[in-house]
């Protein structure tokens, strides 16, 4: 994975600018990775040269030191990049960071020599100075090369000519270009961060809306299931209530006698009461009337046919008196002569009677 220089770009370039600025006492800056990721951060800076930066290297980390070296016979300082890989760094981490050196060297413009070191013995000021003196490293800064070429192409032309100070010119041009480029890169980084933030907000809003939609569907589903359970329970309770009502009605119908049964029982009781009252009498009124009707029938049948005579009352009684064949009936044989035994009567207030086809029992006397 590539090294990330945009996360802390402004801080990295500020420390780099302090190192290349002649007015600043800072001559080295140390960079390393943040935790175990590939984000490059500033670890420290100072003005003590190689001797001071050598004390800040950690044997368990991968670090990069940008240093400014001033030689007595050189007008301009020389810049080196120390690629520090500690002995205790895992091999996988060493392989992952090996490809970052060239990118970091291009980021810090003006690097002439890259020193690979894993111990303090590898950071030898004399050996590094020898490499710079022999010119083993080409000039990495295009501004510095352009200034040197311009100085060689313009010799002295007169007494009023002032030699161009390449160092001052380089610092001026380099500073302007540096800040312009840093400004553009910072604006690009901010714009990219805005786009990323907007994309993140949009994605978060979509996820939130999807989550709310799912929650709404789940709530509606649970509500429908609850309504269905309530409806089923209500139907079940209604069916049970109807079953209990039907059972109660059947029980009531079976327990209560019908109107016909009640009327029949009442008639039977009235007949029994009438029979009991009639049995208490000495004579039967019905037999008296039957005997009377029978006697009248016999009398009519035995009387001769009479001839109606004008001026004479035709009466059965007179015919019986004047009939020559009439014989006195035997004692007790004629119903007309011998009245039937009369039943004992009771006072009207206490005697029973038939009313409406039913026998009404007598009322007791006070």
GROMACS .gro file of C-alpha atoms in nm:
model
  366
    1UNK     CA    1   0.000   0.000   0.000
    2UNK     CA    2   0.130   0.349  -0.089
    3UNK     CA    3   0.235   0.603   0.168
    4UNK     CA    4  -0.024   0.867   0.261
    5UNK     CA    5   0.124   1.218   0.243
    6UNK     CA    6  -0.202   1.412   0.212
    7UNK     CA    7  -0.339   1.342   0.561
    8UNK     CA    8  -0.083   1.565   0.737
    9UNK     CA    9   0.057   1.742   0.433
   10UNK     CA   10   0.063   2.094   0.577
   11UNK     CA   11   0.250   1.986   0.890
   12UNK     CA   12   0.504   1.788   0.686
   13UNK     CA   13   0.572   2.078   0.450
   14UNK     CA   14   0.598   2.330   0.733
   15UNK     CA   15   0.873   2.127   0.901
   16UNK     CA   16   1.046   2.084   0.562
   17UNK     CA   17   1.031   2.460   0.501
   18UNK     CA   18   1.187   2.527   0.841
   19UNK     CA   19   1.482   2.305   0.749
   20UNK     CA   20   1.555   2.472   0.413
   21UNK     CA   21   1.503   2.825   0.549
   22UNK     CA   22   1.837   2.996   0.632
   23UNK     CA   23   1.675   3.225   0.883
   24UNK     CA   24   1.561   2.928   1.089
   25UNK     CA   25   1.779   2.739   1.335
   26UNK     CA   26   1.612   2.410   1.247
   27UNK     CA   27   1.837   2.184   1.037
   28UNK     CA   28   1.662   1.847   1.065
   29UNK     CA   29   1.311   1.703   1.075
   30UNK     CA   30   1.216   1.345   1.159
   31UNK     CA   31   0.910   1.169   1.010
   32UNK     CA   32   0.752   0.833   1.084
   33UNK     CA   33   0.427   0.638   1.039
   34UNK     CA   34   0.122   0.685   1.259
   35UNK     CA   35   0.064   0.359   1.449
   36UNK     CA   36   0.061   0.067   1.201
   37UNK     CA   37  -0.091   0.247   0.902
   38UNK     CA   38   0.083   0.430   0.617
   39UNK     CA   39  -0.002   0.787   0.722
   40UNK     CA   40   0.323   0.985   0.748
   41UNK     CA   41   0.346   1.220   1.050
   42UNK     CA   42   0.605   1.454   1.200
   43UNK     CA   43   0.797   1.291   1.486
   44UNK     CA   44   1.023   1.587   1.576
   45UNK     CA   45   1.269   1.853   1.461
   46UNK     CA   46   1.579   2.029   1.590
   47UNK     CA   47   1.894   2.226   1.515
   48UNK     CA   48   2.170   1.992   1.637
   49UNK     CA   49   2.255   1.829   1.305
   50UNK     CA   50   2.334   1.462   1.252
   51UNK     CA   51   2.456   1.414   1.608
   52UNK     CA   52   2.119   1.517   1.750
   53UNK     CA   53   1.895   1.338   1.501
   54UNK     CA   54   2.089   1.013   1.549
   55UNK     CA   55   1.969   1.001   1.911
   56UNK     CA   56   1.600   1.015   1.809
   57UNK     CA   57   1.589   0.703   1.591
   58UNK     CA   58   1.388   0.407   1.727
   59UNK     CA   59   1.502   0.050   1.657
   60UNK     CA   60   1.140  -0.075   1.639
   61UNK     CA   61   1.014   0.168   1.376
   62UNK     CA   62   1.066   0.285   1.019
   63UNK     CA   63   1.163   0.655   1.015
   64UNK     CA   64   1.279   0.921   0.769
   65UNK     CA   65   1.518   1.202   0.860
   66UNK     CA   66   1.552   1.512   0.641
   67UNK     CA   67   1.877   1.698   0.724
   68UNK     CA   68   2.058   2.008   0.605
   69UNK     CA   69   2.440   1.987   0.600
   70UNK     CA   70   2.655   2.299   0.558
   71UNK     CA   71   3.008   2.251   0.425
   72UNK     CA   72   3.278   2.512   0.488
   73UNK     CA   73   3.370   2.554   0.120
   74UNK     CA   74   3.014   2.539  -0.017
   75UNK     CA   75   2.790   2.838  -0.053
   76UNK     CA   76   2.471   2.636  -0.039
   77UNK     CA   77   2.368   2.369   0.213
   78UNK     CA   78   2.333   2.008   0.105
   79UNK     CA   79   2.022   1.805   0.186
   80UNK     CA   80   2.012   1.436   0.268
   81UNK     CA   81   1.734   1.188   0.349
   82UNK     CA   82   1.808   0.917   0.605
   83UNK     CA   83   1.598   0.602   0.552
   84UNK     CA   84   1.603   0.446   0.899
   85UNK     CA   85   1.481   0.086   0.933
   86UNK     CA   86   1.531  -0.046   1.287
   87UNK     CA   87   1.663  -0.395   1.356
   88UNK     CA   88   1.347  -0.489   1.548
   89UNK     CA   89   1.106  -0.397   1.267
   90UNK     CA   90   0.917  -0.703   1.130
   91UNK     CA   91   1.022  -0.821   0.786
   92UNK     CA   92   0.671  -0.773   0.648
   93UNK     CA   93   0.677  -0.410   0.754
   94UNK     CA   94   1.021  -0.361   0.599
   95UNK     CA   95   0.900  -0.495   0.264
   96UNK     CA   96   0.587  -0.280   0.275
   97UNK     CA   97   0.783   0.042   0.342
   98UNK     CA   98   1.063  -0.024   0.093
   99UNK     CA   99   0.862   0.126  -0.191
  100UNK     CA  100   0.788   0.445   0.003
  101UNK     CA  101   1.144   0.582  -0.005
  102UNK     CA  102   1.134   0.714  -0.361
  103UNK     CA  103   0.795   0.879  -0.308
  104UNK     CA  104   0.914   1.053   0.009
  105UNK     CA  105   1.237   1.167  -0.161
  106UNK     CA  106   1.034   1.325  -0.442
  107UNK     CA  107   0.805   1.489  -0.187
  108UNK     CA  108   1.098   1.662  -0.011
  109UNK     CA  109   1.255   1.848  -0.304
  110UNK     CA  110   1.630   1.908  -0.294
  111UNK     CA  111   1.739   1.571  -0.153
  112UNK     CA  112   2.089   1.493  -0.291
  113UNK     CA  113   2.182   1.177  -0.100
  114UNK     CA  114   1.964   0.898   0.044
  115UNK     CA  115   2.132   0.720   0.336
  116UNK     CA  116   1.999   0.377   0.432
  117UNK     CA  117   2.065   0.309   0.800
  118UNK     CA  118   1.961   0.052   1.059
  119UNK     CA  119   2.211   0.139   1.334
  120UNK     CA  120   2.398   0.443   1.460
  121UNK     CA  121   2.719   0.328   1.288
  122UNK     CA  122   2.548   0.379   0.953
  123UNK     CA  123   2.499   0.747   1.032
  124UNK     CA  124   2.860   0.861   1.004
  125UNK     CA  125   2.901   1.234   0.928
  126UNK     CA  126   3.240   1.182   0.760
  127UNK     CA  127   3.110   0.908   0.530
  128UNK     CA  128   2.808   1.113   0.440
  129UNK     CA  129   3.027   1.418   0.374
  130UNK     CA  130   3.258   1.212   0.155
  131UNK     CA  131   2.965   1.101  -0.057
  132UNK     CA  132   2.851   1.459  -0.097
  133UNK     CA  133   3.203   1.578  -0.190
  134UNK     CA  134   3.257   1.306  -0.449
  135UNK     CA  135   2.935   1.410  -0.616
  136UNK     CA  136   2.788   1.065  -0.609
  137UNK     CA  137   2.443   1.216  -0.597
  138UNK     CA  138   2.299   1.432  -0.870
  139UNK     CA  139   2.132   1.761  -0.796
  140UNK     CA  140   1.773   1.679  -0.718
  141UNK     CA  141   1.640   2.032  -0.709
  142UNK     CA  142   1.553   2.177  -1.054
  143UNK     CA  143   1.560   2.526  -0.909
  144UNK     CA  144   1.914   2.479  -0.781
  145UNK     CA  145   2.030   2.341  -1.116
  146UNK     CA  146   1.870   2.628  -1.303
  147UNK     CA  147   2.038   2.884  -1.078
  148UNK     CA  148   2.378   2.723  -1.120
  149UNK     CA  149   2.340   2.720  -1.497
  150UNK     CA  150   2.237   3.086  -1.495
  151UNK     CA  151   2.544   3.176  -1.286
  152UNK     CA  152   2.780   3.005  -1.528
  153UNK     CA  153   2.623   3.172  -1.835
  154UNK     CA  154   2.658   3.530  -1.705
  155UNK     CA  155   3.023   3.633  -1.642
  156UNK     CA  156   3.129   3.970  -1.500
  157UNK     CA  157   3.079   4.252  -1.757
  158UNK     CA  158   3.178   4.562  -1.567
  159UNK     CA  159   3.268   4.730  -1.244
  160UNK     CA  160   2.904   4.805  -1.159
  161UNK     CA  161   2.797   4.446  -1.204
  162UNK     CA  162   2.686   4.263  -0.894
  163UNK     CA  163   2.713   3.892  -0.887
  164UNK     CA  164   2.380   3.719  -0.858
  165UNK     CA  165   2.342   3.555  -0.521
  166UNK     CA  166   2.220   3.212  -0.618
  167UNK     CA  167   2.135   3.119  -0.263
  168UNK     CA  168   1.908   3.418  -0.211
  169UNK     CA  169   1.750   3.376  -0.552
  170UNK     CA  170   1.689   3.009  -0.492
  171UNK     CA  171   1.531   3.069  -0.157
  172UNK     CA  172   1.304   3.335  -0.300
  173UNK     CA  173   1.189   3.131  -0.596
  174UNK     CA  174   1.172   2.811  -0.397
  175UNK     CA  175   0.970   2.974  -0.123
  176UNK     CA  176   0.719   3.120  -0.367
  177UNK     CA  177   0.684   2.799  -0.559
  178UNK     CA  178   0.662   2.603  -0.238
  179UNK     CA  179   0.381   2.807  -0.092
  180UNK     CA  180   0.192   2.823  -0.420
  181UNK     CA  181   0.212   2.450  -0.460
  182UNK     CA  182   0.127   2.392  -0.094
  183UNK     CA  183  -0.172   2.620  -0.129
  184UNK     CA  184  -0.297   2.442  -0.440
  185UNK     CA  185  -0.246   2.102  -0.286
  186UNK     CA  186  -0.417   2.210   0.034
  187UNK     CA  187  -0.717   2.338  -0.161
  188UNK     CA  188  -0.732   2.016  -0.358
  189UNK     CA  189  -0.708   1.815  -0.039
  190UNK     CA  190  -0.987   2.016   0.123
  191UNK     CA  191  -1.204   1.977  -0.186
  192UNK     CA  192  -1.143   1.606  -0.188
  193UNK     CA  193  -1.224   1.586   0.182
  194UNK     CA  194  -1.547   1.776   0.119
  195UNK     CA  195  -1.642   1.532  -0.155
  196UNK     CA  196  -1.561   1.238   0.069
  197UNK     CA  197  -1.762   1.390   0.354
  198UNK     CA  198  -2.059   1.457   0.123
  199UNK     CA  199  -2.041   1.102  -0.010
  200UNK     CA  200  -2.019   0.968   0.342
  201UNK     CA  201  -2.319   1.175   0.451
  202UNK     CA  202  -2.517   1.060   0.148
  203UNK     CA  203  -2.431   0.697   0.215
  204UNK     CA  204  -2.516   0.737   0.582
  205UNK     CA  205  -2.849   0.901   0.492
  206UNK     CA  206  -2.934   0.617   0.254
  207UNK     CA  207  -2.848   0.358   0.518
  208UNK     CA  208  -3.054   0.546   0.776
  209UNK     CA  209  -3.355   0.567   0.544
  210UNK     CA  210  -3.325   0.199   0.457
  211UNK     CA  211  -3.305   0.112   0.825
  212UNK     CA  212  -3.611   0.326   0.903
  213UNK     CA  213  -3.801   0.162   0.616
  214UNK     CA  214  -3.718  -0.184   0.745
  215UNK     CA  215  -3.818  -0.086   1.098
  216UNK     CA  216  -4.148   0.056   0.967
  217UNK     CA  217  -4.219  -0.265   0.777
  218UNK     CA  218  -4.139  -0.471   1.086
  219UNK     CA  219  -4.369  -0.254   1.300
  220UNK     CA  220  -4.653  -0.287   1.048
  221UNK     CA  221  -4.599  -0.662   1.029
  222UNK     CA  222  -4.608  -0.696   1.407
  223UNK     CA  223  -4.921  -0.475   1.419
  224UNK     CA  224  -5.100  -0.690   1.159
  225UNK     CA  225  -5.005  -1.008   1.342
  226UNK     CA  226  -5.132  -0.861   1.667
  227UNK     CA  227  -5.460  -0.754   1.504
  228UNK     CA  228  -5.502  -1.102   1.359
  229UNK     CA  229  -5.443  -1.263   1.698
  230UNK     CA  230  -5.694  -1.030   1.862
  231UNK     CA  231  -5.953  -1.104   1.590
  232UNK     CA  232  -5.902  -1.479   1.625
  233UNK     CA  233  -5.930  -1.454   2.003
  234UNK     CA  234  -6.248  -1.246   1.971
  235UNK     CA  235  -6.405  -1.499   1.733
  236UNK     CA  236  -6.311  -1.783   1.963
  237UNK     CA  237  -6.465  -1.606   2.264
  238UNK     CA  238  -6.780  -1.530   2.063
  239UNK     CA  239  -6.814  -1.895   1.956
  240UNK     CA  240  -6.768  -2.011   2.315
  241UNK     CA  241  -7.030  -1.761   2.434
  242UNK     CA  242  -7.275  -1.879   2.167
  243UNK     CA  243  -7.213  -2.242   2.265
  244UNK     CA  244  -7.276  -2.161   2.632
  245UNK     CA  245  -7.594  -1.972   2.537
  246UNK     CA  246  -7.723  -2.265   2.332
  247UNK     CA  247  -7.648  -2.508   2.615
  248UNK     CA  248  -7.821  -2.278   2.865
  249UNK     CA  249  -8.129  -2.253   2.639
  250UNK     CA  250  -8.146  -2.630   2.595
  251UNK     CA  251  -8.116  -2.681   2.970
  252UNK     CA  252  -8.392  -2.427   3.037
  253UNK     CA  253  -8.623  -2.585   2.781
  254UNK     CA  254  -8.563  -2.931   2.925
  255UNK     CA  255  -8.618  -2.810   3.283
  256UNK     CA  256  -8.933  -2.599   3.228
  257UNK     CA  257  -9.262  -2.792   3.155
  258UNK     CA  258  -9.466  -2.695   2.853
  259UNK     CA  259  -9.796  -2.503   2.868
  260UNK     CA  260  -9.990  -2.809   2.748
  261UNK     CA  261  -9.844  -3.017   3.030
  262UNK     CA  262  -9.941  -2.751   3.283
  263UNK     CA  263 -10.297  -2.727   3.148
  264UNK     CA  264 -10.332  -3.106   3.147
  265UNK     CA  265 -10.211  -3.133   3.504
  266UNK     CA  266 -10.448  -2.858   3.612
  267UNK     CA  267 -10.747  -3.024   3.443
  268UNK     CA  268 -10.664  -3.356   3.599
  269UNK     CA  269 -10.643  -3.196   3.942
  270UNK     CA  270 -10.975  -3.020   3.891
  271UNK     CA  271 -11.143  -3.347   3.784
  272UNK     CA  272 -11.007  -3.522   4.088
  273UNK     CA  273 -11.136  -3.247   4.314
  274UNK     CA  274 -11.480  -3.261   4.146
  275UNK     CA  275 -11.496  -3.638   4.190
  276UNK     CA  276 -11.405  -3.604   4.553
  277UNK     CA  277 -11.680  -3.345   4.614
  278UNK     CA  278 -11.944  -3.550   4.430
  279UNK     CA  279 -11.849  -3.859   4.625
  280UNK     CA  280 -11.929  -3.676   4.950
  281UNK     CA  281 -12.300  -3.621   4.851
  282UNK     CA  282 -12.583  -3.857   4.955
  283UNK     CA  283 -12.769  -3.820   4.626
  284UNK     CA  284 -12.674  -3.764   4.268
  285UNK     CA  285 -12.855  -3.470   4.095
  286UNK     CA  286 -12.787  -3.618   3.757
  287UNK     CA  287 -12.967  -3.942   3.845
  288UNK     CA  288 -13.270  -3.739   3.962
  289UNK     CA  289 -13.300  -3.562   3.631
  290UNK     CA  290 -13.249  -3.887   3.440
  291UNK     CA  291 -13.531  -4.058   3.636
  292UNK     CA  292 -13.762  -3.765   3.579
  293UNK     CA  293 -13.701  -3.766   3.208
  294UNK     CA  294 -13.754  -4.142   3.194
  295UNK     CA  295 -14.089  -4.114   3.380
  296UNK     CA  296 -14.214  -3.845   3.150
  297UNK     CA  297 -14.120  -4.055   2.850
  298UNK     CA  298 -14.307  -4.360   2.986
  299UNK     CA  299 -14.614  -4.148   3.066
  300UNK     CA  300 -14.637  -4.014   2.718
  301UNK     CA  301 -14.590  -4.355   2.563
  302UNK     CA  302 -14.867  -4.527   2.776
  303UNK     CA  303 -15.138  -4.255   2.746
  304UNK     CA  304 -15.415  -4.324   2.482
  305UNK     CA  305 -15.455  -4.104   2.190
  306UNK     CA  306 -15.713  -3.849   2.292
  307UNK     CA  307 -15.952  -3.680   2.066
  308UNK     CA  308 -15.964  -3.315   2.105
  309UNK     CA  309 -16.294  -3.188   2.198
  310UNK     CA  310 -16.394  -2.829   2.150
  311UNK     CA  311 -16.446  -2.635   2.465
  312UNK     CA  312 -16.253  -2.878   2.678
  313UNK     CA  313 -15.907  -2.844   2.815
  314UNK     CA  314 -15.679  -3.114   2.685
  315UNK     CA  315 -15.442  -3.196   2.964
  316UNK     CA  316 -15.248  -3.511   3.041
  317UNK     CA  317 -15.344  -3.479   3.403
  318UNK     CA  318 -15.716  -3.469   3.317
  319UNK     CA  319 -15.674  -3.756   3.078
  320UNK     CA  320 -15.516  -3.958   3.356
  321UNK     CA  321 -15.799  -3.874   3.592
  322UNK     CA  322 -16.071  -3.967   3.344
  323UNK     CA  323 -15.896  -4.267   3.197
  324UNK     CA  324 -16.093  -4.584   3.283
  325UNK     CA  325 -15.797  -4.806   3.244
  326UNK     CA  326 -15.577  -4.610   3.475
  327UNK     CA  327 -15.476  -4.806   3.773
  328UNK     CA  328 -15.314  -4.672   4.077
  329UNK     CA  329 -14.950  -4.738   4.058
  330UNK     CA  330 -14.773  -4.946   4.304
  331UNK     CA  331 -14.606  -4.782   4.591
  332UNK     CA  332 -14.268  -4.677   4.486
  333UNK     CA  333 -14.319  -4.781   4.122
  334UNK     CA  334 -14.437  -4.448   3.975
  335UNK     CA  335 -14.194  -4.167   3.957
  336UNK     CA  336 -14.484  -3.921   3.950
  337UNK     CA  337 -14.634  -4.037   4.273
  338UNK     CA  338 -14.320  -4.112   4.454
  339UNK     CA  339 -14.067  -3.839   4.422
  340UNK     CA  340 -13.708  -3.944   4.415
  341UNK     CA  341 -13.496  -3.884   4.714
  342UNK     CA  342 -13.370  -3.534   4.725
  343UNK     CA  343 -13.013  -3.462   4.780
  344UNK     CA  344 -12.909  -3.267   5.079
  345UNK     CA  345 -12.860  -2.911   4.981
  346UNK     CA  346 -12.608  -2.677   5.124
  347UNK     CA  347 -12.631  -2.306   5.169
  348UNK     CA  348 -12.569  -2.104   4.858
  349UNK     CA  349 -12.271  -1.948   5.014
  350UNK     CA  350 -12.102  -2.284   5.072
  351UNK     CA  351 -12.228  -2.502   4.783
  352UNK     CA  352 -11.996  -2.577   4.493
  353UNK     CA  353 -12.099  -2.529   4.134
  354UNK     CA  354 -11.990  -2.571   3.773
  355UNK     CA  355 -11.864  -2.261   3.607
  356UNK     CA  356 -11.722  -2.238   3.255
  357UNK     CA  357 -11.703  -2.618   3.226
  358UNK     CA  358 -11.495  -2.653   3.545
  359UNK     CA  359 -11.597  -2.741   3.896
  360UNK     CA  360 -11.554  -2.474   4.158
  361UNK     CA  361 -11.508  -2.614   4.509
  362UNK     CA  362 -11.730  -2.478   4.792
  363UNK     CA  363 -11.612  -2.200   5.010
  364UNK     CA  364 -11.577  -2.274   5.377
  365UNK     CA  365 -11.820  -2.107   5.618
  366UNK     CA  366 -11.694  -1.862   5.871
   0.00000   0.00000   0.00000
